[in-house]
PDB file of C-alpha atoms in Angstrom:
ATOM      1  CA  UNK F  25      46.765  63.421  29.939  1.00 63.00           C
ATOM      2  CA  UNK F  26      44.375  60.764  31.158  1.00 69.00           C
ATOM      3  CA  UNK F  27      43.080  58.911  27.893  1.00 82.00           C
ATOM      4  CA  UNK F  28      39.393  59.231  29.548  1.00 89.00           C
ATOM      5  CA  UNK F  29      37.892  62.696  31.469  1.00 92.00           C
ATOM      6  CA  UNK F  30      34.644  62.875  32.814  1.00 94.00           C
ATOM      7  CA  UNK F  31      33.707  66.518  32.062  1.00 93.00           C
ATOM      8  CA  UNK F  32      30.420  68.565  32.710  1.00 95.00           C
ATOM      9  CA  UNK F  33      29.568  70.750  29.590  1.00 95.00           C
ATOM     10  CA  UNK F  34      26.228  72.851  30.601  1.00 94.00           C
ATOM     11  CA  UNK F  35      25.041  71.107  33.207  1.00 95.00           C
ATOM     12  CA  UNK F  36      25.331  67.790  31.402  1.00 97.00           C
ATOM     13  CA  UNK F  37      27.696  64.898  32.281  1.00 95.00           C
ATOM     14  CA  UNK F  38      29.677  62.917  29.442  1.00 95.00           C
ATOM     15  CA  UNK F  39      33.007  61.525  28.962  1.00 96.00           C
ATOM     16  CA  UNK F  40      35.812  62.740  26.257  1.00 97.00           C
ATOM     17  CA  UNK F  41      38.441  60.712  25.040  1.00 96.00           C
ATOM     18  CA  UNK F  42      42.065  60.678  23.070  1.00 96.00           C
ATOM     19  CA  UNK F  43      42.739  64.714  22.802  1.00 97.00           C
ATOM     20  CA  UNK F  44      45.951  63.981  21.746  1.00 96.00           C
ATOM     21  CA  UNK F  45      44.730  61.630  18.868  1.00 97.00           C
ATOM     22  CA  UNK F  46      45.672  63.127  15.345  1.00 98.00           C
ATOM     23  CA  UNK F  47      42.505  63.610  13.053  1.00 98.00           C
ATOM     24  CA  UNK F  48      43.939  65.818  10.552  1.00 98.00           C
ATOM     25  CA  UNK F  49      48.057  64.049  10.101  1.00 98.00           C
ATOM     26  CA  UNK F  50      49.292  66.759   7.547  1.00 97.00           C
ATOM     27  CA  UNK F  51      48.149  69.942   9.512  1.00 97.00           C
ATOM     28  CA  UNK F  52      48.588  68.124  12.892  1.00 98.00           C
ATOM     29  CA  UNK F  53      45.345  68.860  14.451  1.00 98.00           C
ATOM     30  CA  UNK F  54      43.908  67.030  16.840  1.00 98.00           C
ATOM     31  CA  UNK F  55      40.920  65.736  18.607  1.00 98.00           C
ATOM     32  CA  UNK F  56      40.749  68.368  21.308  1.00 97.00           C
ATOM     33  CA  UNK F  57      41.375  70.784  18.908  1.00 98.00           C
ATOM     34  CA  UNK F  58      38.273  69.832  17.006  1.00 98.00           C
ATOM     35  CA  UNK F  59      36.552  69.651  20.395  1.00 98.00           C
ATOM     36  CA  UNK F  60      38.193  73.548  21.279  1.00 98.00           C
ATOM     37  CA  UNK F  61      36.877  74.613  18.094  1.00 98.00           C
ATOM     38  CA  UNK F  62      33.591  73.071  18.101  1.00 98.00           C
ATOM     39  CA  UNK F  63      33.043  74.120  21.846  1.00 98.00           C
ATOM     40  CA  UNK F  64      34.158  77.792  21.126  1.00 98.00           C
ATOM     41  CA  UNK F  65      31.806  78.065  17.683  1.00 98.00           C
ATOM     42  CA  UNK F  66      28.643  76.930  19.504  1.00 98.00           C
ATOM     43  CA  UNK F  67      26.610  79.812  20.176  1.00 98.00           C
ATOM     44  CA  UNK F  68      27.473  80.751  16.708  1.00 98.00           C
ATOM     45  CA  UNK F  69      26.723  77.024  15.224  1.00 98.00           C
ATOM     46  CA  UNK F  70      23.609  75.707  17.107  1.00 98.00           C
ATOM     47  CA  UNK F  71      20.548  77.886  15.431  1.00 98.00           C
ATOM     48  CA  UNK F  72      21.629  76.641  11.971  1.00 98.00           C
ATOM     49  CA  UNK F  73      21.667  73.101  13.840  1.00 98.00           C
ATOM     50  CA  UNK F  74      18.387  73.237  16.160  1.00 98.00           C
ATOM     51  CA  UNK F  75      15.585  71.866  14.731  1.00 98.00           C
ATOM     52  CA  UNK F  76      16.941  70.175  11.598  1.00 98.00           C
ATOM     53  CA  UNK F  77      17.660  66.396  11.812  1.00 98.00           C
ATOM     54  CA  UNK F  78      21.210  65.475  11.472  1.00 98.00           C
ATOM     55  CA  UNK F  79      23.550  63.568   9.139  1.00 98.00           C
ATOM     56  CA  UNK F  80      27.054  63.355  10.568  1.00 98.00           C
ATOM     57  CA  UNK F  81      30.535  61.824   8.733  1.00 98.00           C
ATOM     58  CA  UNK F  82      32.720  60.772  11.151  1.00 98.00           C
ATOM     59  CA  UNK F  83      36.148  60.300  10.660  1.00 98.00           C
ATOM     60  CA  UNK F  84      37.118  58.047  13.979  1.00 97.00           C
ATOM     61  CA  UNK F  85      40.800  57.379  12.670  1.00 97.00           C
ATOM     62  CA  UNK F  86      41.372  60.614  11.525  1.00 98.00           C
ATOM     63  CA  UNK F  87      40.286  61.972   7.948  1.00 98.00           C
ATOM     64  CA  UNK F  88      43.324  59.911   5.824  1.00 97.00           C
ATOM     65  CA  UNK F  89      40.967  56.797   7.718  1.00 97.00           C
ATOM     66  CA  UNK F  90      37.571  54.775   6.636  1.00 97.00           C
ATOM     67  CA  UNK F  91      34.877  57.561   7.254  1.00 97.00           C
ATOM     68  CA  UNK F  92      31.008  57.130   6.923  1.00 97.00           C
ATOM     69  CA  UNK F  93      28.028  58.722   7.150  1.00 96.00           C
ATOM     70  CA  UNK F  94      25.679  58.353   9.968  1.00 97.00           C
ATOM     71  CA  UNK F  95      22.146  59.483  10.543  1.00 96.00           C
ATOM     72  CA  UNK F  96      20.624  57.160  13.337  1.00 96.00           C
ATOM     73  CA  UNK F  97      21.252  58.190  16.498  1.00 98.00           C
ATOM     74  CA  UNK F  98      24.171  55.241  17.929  1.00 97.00           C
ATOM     75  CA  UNK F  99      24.111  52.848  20.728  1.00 94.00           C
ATOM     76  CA  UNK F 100      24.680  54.592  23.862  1.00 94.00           C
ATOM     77  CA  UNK F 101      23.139  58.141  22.880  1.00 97.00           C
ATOM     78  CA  UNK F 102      22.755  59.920  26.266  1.00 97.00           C
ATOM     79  CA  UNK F 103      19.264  60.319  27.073  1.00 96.00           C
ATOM     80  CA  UNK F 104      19.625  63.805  27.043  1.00 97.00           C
ATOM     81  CA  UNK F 105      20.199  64.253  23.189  1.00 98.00           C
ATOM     82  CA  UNK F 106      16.835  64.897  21.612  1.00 98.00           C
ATOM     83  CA  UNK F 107      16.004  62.291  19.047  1.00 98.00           C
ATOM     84  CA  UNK F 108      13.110  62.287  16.289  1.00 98.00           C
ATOM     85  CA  UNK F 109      11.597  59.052  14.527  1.00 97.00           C
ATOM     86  CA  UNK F 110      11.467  60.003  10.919  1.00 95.00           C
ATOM     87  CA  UNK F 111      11.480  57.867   7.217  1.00 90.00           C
ATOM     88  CA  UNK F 112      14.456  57.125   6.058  1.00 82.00           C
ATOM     89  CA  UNK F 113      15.290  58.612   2.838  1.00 71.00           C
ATOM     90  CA  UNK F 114      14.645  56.405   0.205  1.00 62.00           C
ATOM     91  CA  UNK F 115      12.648  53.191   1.894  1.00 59.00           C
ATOM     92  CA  UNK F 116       9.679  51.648   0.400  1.00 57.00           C
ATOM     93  CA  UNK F 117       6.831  54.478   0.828  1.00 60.00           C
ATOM     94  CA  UNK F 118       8.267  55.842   3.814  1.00 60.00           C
ATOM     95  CA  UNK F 119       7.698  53.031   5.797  1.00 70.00           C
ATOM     96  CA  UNK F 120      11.288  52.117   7.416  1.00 89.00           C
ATOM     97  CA  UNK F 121      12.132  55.116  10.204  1.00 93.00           C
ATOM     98  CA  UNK F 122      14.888  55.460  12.395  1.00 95.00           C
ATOM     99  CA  UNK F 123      15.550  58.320  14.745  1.00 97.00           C
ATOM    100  CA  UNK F 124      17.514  61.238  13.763  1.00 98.00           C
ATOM    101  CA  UNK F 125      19.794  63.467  16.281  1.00 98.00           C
ATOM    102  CA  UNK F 126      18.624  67.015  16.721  1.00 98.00           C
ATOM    103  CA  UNK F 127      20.949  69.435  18.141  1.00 98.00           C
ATOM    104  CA  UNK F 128      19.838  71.775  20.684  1.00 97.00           C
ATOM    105  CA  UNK F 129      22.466  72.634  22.888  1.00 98.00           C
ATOM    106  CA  UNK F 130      26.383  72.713  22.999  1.00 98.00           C
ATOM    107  CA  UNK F 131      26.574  69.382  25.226  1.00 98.00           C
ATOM    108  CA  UNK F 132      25.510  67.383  22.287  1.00 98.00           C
ATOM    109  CA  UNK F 133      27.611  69.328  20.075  1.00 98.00           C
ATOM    110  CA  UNK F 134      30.812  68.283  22.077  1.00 98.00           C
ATOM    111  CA  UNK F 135      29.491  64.844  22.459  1.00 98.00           C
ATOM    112  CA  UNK F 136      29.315  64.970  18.440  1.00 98.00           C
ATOM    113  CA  UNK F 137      32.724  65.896  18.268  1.00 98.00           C
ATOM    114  CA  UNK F 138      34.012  63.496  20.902  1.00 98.00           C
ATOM    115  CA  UNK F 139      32.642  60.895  18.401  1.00 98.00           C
ATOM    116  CA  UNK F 140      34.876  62.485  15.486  1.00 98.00           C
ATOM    117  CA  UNK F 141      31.671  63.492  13.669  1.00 98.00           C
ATOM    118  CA  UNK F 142      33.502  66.562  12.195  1.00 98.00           C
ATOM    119  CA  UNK F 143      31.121  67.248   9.265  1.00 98.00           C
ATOM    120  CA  UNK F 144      27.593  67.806   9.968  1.00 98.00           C
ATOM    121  CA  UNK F 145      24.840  68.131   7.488  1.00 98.00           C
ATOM    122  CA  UNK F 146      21.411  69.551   7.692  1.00 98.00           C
ATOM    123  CA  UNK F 147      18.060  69.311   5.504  1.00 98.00           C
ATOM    124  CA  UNK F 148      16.598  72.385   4.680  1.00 98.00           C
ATOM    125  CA  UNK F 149      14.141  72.101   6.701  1.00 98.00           C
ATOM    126  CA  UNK F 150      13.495  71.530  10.822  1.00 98.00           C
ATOM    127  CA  UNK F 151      10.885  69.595  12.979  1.00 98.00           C
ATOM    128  CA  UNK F 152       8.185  70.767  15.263  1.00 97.00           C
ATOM    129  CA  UNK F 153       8.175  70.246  18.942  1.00 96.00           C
ATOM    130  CA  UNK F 154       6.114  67.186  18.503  1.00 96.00           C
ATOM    131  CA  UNK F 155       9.033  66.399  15.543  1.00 96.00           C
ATOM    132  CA  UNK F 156       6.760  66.342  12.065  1.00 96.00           C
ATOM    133  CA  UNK F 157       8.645  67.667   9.602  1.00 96.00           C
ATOM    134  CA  UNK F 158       7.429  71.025   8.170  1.00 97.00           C
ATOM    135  CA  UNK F 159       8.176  72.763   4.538  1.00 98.00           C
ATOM    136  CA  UNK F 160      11.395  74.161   4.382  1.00 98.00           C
ATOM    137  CA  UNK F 161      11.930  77.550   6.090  1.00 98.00           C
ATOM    138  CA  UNK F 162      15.544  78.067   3.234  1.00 98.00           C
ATOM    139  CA  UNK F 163      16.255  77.359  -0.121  1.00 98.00           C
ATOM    140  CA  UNK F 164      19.594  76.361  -0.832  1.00 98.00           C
ATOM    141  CA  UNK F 165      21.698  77.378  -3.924  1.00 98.00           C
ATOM    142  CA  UNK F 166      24.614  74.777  -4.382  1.00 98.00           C
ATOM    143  CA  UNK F 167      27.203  75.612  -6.621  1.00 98.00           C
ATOM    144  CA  UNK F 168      29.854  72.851  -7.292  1.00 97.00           C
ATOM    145  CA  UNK F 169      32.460  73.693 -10.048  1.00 97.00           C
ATOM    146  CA  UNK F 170      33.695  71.210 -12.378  1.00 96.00           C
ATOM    147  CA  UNK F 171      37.746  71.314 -12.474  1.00 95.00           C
ATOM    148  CA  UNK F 172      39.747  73.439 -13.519  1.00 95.00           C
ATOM    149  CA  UNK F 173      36.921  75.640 -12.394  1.00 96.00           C
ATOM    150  CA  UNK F 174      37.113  76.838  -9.032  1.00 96.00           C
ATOM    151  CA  UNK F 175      35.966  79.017  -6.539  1.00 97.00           C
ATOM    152  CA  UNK F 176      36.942  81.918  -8.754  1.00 97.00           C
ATOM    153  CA  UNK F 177      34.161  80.820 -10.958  1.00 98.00           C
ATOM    154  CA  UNK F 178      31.510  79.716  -8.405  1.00 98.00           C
ATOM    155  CA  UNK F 179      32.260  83.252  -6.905  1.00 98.00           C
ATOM    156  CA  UNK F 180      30.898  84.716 -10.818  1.00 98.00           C
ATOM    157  CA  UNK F 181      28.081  82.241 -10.763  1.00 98.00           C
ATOM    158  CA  UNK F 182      27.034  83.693  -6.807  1.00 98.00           C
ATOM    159  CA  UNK F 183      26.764  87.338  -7.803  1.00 98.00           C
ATOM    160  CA  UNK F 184      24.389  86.313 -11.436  1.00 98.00           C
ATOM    161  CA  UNK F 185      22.549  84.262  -8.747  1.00 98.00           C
ATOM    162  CA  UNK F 186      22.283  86.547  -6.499  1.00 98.00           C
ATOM    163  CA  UNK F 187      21.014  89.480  -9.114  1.00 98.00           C
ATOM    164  CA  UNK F 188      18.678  86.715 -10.234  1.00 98.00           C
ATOM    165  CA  UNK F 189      17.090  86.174  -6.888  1.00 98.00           C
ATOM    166  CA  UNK F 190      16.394  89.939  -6.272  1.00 97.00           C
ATOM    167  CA  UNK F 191      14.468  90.538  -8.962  1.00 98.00           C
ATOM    168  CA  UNK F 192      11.906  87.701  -7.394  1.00 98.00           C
ATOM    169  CA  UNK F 193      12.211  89.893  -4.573  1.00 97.00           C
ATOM    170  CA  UNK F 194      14.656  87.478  -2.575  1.00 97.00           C
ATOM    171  CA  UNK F 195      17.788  87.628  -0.528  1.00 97.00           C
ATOM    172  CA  UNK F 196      21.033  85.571  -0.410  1.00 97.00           C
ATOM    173  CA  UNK F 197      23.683  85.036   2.115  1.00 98.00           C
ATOM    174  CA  UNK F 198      26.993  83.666   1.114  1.00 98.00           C
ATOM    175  CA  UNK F 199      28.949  80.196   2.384  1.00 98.00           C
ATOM    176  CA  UNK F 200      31.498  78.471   1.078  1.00 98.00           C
ATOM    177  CA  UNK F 201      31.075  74.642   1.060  1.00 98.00           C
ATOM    178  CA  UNK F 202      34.742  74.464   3.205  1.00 97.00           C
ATOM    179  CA  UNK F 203      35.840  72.916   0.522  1.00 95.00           C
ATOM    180  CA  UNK F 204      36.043  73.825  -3.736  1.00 95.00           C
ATOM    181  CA  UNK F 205      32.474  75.411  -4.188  1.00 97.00           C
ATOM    182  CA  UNK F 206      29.695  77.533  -1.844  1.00 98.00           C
ATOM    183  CA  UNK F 207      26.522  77.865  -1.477  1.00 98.00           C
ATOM    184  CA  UNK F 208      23.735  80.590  -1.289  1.00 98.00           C
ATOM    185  CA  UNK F 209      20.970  80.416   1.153  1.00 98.00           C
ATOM    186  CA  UNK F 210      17.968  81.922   0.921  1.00 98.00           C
ATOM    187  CA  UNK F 211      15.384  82.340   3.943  1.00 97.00           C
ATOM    188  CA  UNK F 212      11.989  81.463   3.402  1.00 97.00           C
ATOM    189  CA  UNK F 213       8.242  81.589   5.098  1.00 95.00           C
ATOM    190  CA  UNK F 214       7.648  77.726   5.115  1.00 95.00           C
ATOM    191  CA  UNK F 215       4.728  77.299   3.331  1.00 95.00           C
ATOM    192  CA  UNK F 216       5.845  75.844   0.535  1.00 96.00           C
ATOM    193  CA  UNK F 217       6.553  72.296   0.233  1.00 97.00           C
ATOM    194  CA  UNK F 218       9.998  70.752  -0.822  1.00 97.00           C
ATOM    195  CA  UNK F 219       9.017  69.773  -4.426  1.00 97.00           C
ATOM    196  CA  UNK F 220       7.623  73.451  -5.048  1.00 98.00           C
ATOM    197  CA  UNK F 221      11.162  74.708  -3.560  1.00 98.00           C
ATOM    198  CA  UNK F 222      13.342  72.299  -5.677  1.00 98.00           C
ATOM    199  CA  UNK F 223      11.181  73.219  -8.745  1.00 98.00           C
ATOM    200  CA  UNK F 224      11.703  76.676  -8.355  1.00 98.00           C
ATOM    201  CA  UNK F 225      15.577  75.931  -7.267  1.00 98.00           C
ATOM    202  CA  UNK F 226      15.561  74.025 -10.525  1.00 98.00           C
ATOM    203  CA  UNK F 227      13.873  76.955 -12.761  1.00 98.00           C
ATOM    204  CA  UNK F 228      16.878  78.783 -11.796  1.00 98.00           C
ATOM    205  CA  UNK F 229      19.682  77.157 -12.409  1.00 98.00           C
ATOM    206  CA  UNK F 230      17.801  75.646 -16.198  1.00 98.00           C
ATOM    207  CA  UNK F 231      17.809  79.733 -16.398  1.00 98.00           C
ATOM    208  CA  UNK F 232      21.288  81.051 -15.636  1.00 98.00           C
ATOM    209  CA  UNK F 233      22.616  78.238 -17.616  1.00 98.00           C
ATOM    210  CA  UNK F 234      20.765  79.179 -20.936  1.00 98.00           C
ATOM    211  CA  UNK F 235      22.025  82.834 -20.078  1.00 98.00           C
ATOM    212  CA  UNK F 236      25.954  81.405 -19.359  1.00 98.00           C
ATOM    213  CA  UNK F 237      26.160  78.216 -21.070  1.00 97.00           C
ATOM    214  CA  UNK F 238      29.781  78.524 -21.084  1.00 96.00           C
ATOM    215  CA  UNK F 239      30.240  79.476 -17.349  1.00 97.00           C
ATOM    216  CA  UNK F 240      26.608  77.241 -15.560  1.00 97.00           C
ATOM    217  CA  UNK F 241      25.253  73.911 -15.628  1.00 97.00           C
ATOM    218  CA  UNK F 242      22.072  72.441 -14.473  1.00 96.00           C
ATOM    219  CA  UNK F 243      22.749  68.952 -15.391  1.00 92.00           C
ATOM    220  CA  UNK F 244      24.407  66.507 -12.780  1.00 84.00           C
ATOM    221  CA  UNK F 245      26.013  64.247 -15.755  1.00 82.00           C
ATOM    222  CA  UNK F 246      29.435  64.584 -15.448  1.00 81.00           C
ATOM    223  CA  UNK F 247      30.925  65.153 -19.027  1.00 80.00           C
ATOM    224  CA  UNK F 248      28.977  68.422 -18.755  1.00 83.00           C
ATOM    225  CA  UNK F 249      30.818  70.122 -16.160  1.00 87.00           C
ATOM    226  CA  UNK F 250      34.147  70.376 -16.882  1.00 90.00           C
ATOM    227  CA  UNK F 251      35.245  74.162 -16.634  1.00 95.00           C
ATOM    228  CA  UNK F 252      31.879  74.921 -15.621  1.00 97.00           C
ATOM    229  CA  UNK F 253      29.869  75.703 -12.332  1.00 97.00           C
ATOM    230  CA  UNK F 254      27.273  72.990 -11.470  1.00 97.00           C
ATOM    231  CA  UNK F 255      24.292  74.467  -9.600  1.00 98.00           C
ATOM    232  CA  UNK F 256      23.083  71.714  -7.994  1.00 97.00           C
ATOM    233  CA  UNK F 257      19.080  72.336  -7.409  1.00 97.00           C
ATOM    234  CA  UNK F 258      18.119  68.749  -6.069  1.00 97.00           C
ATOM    235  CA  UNK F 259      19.905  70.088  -2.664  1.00 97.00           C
ATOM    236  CA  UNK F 260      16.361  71.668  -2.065  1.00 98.00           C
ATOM    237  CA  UNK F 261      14.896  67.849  -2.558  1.00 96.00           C
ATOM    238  CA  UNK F 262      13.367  67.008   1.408  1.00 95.00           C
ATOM    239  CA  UNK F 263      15.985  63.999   1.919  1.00 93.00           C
ATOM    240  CA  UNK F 264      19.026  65.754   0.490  1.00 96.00           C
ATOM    241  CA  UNK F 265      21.143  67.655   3.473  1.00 97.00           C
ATOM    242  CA  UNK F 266      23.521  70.622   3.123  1.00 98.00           C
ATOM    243  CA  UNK F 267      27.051  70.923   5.222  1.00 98.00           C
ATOM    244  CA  UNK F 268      26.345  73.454   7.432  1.00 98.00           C
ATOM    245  CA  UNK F 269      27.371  76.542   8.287  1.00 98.00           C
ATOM    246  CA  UNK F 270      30.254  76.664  10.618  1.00 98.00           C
ATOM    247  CA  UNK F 271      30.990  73.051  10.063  1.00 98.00           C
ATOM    248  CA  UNK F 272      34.385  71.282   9.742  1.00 98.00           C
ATOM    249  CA  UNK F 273      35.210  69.707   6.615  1.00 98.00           C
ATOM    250  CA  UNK F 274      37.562  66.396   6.172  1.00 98.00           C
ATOM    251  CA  UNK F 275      40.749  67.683   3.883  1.00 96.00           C
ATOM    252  CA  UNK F 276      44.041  67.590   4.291  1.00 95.00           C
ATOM    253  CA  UNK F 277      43.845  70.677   6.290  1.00 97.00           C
ATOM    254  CA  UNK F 278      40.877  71.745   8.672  1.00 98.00           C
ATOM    255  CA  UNK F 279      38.953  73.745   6.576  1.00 98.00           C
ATOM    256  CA  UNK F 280      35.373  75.557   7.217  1.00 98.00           C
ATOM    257  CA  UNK F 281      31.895  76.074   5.724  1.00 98.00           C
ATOM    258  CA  UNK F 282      32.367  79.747   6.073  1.00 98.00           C
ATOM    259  CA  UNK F 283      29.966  82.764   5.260  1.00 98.00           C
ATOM    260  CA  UNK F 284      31.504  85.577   3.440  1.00 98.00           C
ATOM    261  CA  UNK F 285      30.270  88.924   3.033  1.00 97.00           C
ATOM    262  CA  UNK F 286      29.494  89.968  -0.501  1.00 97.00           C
ATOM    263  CA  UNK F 287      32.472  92.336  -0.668  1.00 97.00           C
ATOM    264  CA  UNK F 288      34.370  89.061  -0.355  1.00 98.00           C
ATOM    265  CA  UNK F 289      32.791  87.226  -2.999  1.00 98.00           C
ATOM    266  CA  UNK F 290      33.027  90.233  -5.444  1.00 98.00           C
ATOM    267  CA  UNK F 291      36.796  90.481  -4.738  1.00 98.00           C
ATOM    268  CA  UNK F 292      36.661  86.719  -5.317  1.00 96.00           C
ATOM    269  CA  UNK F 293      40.026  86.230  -3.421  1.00 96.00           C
ATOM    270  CA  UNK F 294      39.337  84.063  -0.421  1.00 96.00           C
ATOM    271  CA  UNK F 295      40.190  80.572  -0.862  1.00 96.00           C
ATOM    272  CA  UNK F 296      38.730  77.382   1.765  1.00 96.00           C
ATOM    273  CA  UNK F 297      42.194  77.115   2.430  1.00 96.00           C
ATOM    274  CA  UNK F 298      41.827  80.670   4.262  1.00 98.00           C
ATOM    275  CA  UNK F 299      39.106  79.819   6.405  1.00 98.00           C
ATOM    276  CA  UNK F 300      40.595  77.593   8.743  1.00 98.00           C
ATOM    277  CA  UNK F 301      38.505  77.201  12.062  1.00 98.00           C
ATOM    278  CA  UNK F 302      41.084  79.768  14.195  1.00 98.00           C
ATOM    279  CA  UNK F 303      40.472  81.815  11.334  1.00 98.00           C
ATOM    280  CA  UNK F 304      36.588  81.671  11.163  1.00 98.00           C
ATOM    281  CA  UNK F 305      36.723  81.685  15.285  1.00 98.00           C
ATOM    282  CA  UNK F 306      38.644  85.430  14.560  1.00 98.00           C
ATOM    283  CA  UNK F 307      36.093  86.352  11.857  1.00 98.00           C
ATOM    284  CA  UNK F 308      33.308  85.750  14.418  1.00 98.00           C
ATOM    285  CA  UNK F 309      34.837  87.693  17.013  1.00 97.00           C
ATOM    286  CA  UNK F 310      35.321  90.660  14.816  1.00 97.00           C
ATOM    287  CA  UNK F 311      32.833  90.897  12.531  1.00 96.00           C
ATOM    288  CA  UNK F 312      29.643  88.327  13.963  1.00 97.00           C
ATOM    289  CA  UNK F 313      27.279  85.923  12.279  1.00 97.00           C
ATOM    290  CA  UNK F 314      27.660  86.985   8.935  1.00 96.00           C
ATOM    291  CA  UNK F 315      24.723  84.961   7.633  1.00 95.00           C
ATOM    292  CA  UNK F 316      22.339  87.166  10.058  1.00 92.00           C
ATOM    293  CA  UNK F 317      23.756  90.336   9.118  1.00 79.00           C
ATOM    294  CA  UNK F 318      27.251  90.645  11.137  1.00 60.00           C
ATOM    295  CA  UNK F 319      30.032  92.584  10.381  1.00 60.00           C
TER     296      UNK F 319
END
């Protein structure tokens, strides 16, 4: 196989390279796999991606290689990828900007992948057609257990959370992060700005871990978590970003940011090492978009 092909993906022209390269040494999976699997999720992937400015890791020598993150858009971006010109989080009163990717269609999602961006990250909120930023349209709920805790535990910590949301008279679909913990998103109207969201995100997690103190935590410092489930609320702050559903994770083995249905989270017996991308491809077939109702 050629180390170059010039391939049309949707109408768009762009160039893939090293299929055969090994991104993933211990499970043998390669580029083209990541570009098969990334190619095939698409329809299912792009509305949690359209909109929302992008932060990719990329892994070019394989995930056992240097990785960083990346959210410009880099040197030779095809014109065709949509960019925005937003702050960068953190600068001096919003002043220094750089333009973000936004993902609208599977060419750039290939292109992505061709670049070995396999994780992708998204704020939780999206951009107008003129690209301001609007108030987030989700909250996030991110639940990060402190070893020996696991997913067992976050599991617990989803269904309180979940209880807990309904009696404000909201609903939560279930992810896993594709790697030790998950998250719950909730859908919102978007007219609320981020700090209100965090706040509230925030309220939450101060409650359930008064309620559990033995199984929750709301505090990032580390000597609090051990054995414990960390619900990380500043995920709702307007620079943080979320992995997104459907998205690779860097492991040892391929692994995916999966949604589960809440059968599966009250068995509690799924593990990321189950929902491997031919795995999540098969859920999709069978069952649908779980985070819009499937199954």
């Amino acid at each position: 196989m050629p180390d170059r092909l010039r391939v049309e993906v949707a109408g768009r022209q762009l160039e893939i390279s090293n299929l055969d390269k090994v991104l993933y040494p211990r499970a043998g999976f390669t580029k083209g796999e990541v570009l098969d699997y990334y190619t095939r999720i698409a329809p299912t992937l792009l509305p949690y991606l359209e909109g929302r400015p992008l932060t990719r890791t990329r892994y070019p020598n394989g995930v056992d290689g240097a990785s960083f993150f990346e959210k410009n858009a880099p040197a030779g971006t095809p014109d065709w990828v949509r960019t925005v010109r937003l702050p960068v989080p953190g600068s001096s009163k919003n002043r220094e900007k750089i333009d973000f990717i936004v993902v609208e269609e599977l060419a750039t999602v290939v292109w992505l992948a061709n670049l070995a961006a396999l994780e992708l990250h998204t704020p939780q909120w999206r951009v107008d057609d003129e690209g301001r930023a609007l108030d987030p349209d989700q909250l996030v709920v991110d639940l990060d257990p402190g070893p020996p805790a696991g997913l067992p535990e976050c599991y617990q910590v989803a269904l309180l959370m979940r209880e807990r949301l309904a009696e404000d008279g909201l609903s939560a679909v279930a992810k896993t992060s594709g790697r030790k913990g998950m998250q719950l998103i909730v859908a919102l109207p978007g007219d609320e700005p981020a700090d209100e969201v965090s706040g509230y995100a925030k309220a939450l997690a101060e409650e359930l871990a008064a309620a559990h103190p033995r199984l929750v935590v709301a505090k990032m410092a580390k000597q609090l978590r051990p054995s414990k489930v960390f619900i990380d609320w500043s995920q709702n702050n307007a620079f943080k970003t979320t992995v997104a559903p459907y998205s690779l994770r860097a492991g040892e083995t391929p692994t995916v940011s999966a949604p589960l249905t809440w059968q599966e989270v009250e068995a509690g017996e799924l593990t990321a090492a189950d929902l491997t991308p031919s795995a999540v491809l098969d859920r999709v077939a069978a069952m649908g978009d779980l985070l819009q109702g499937g199954e």
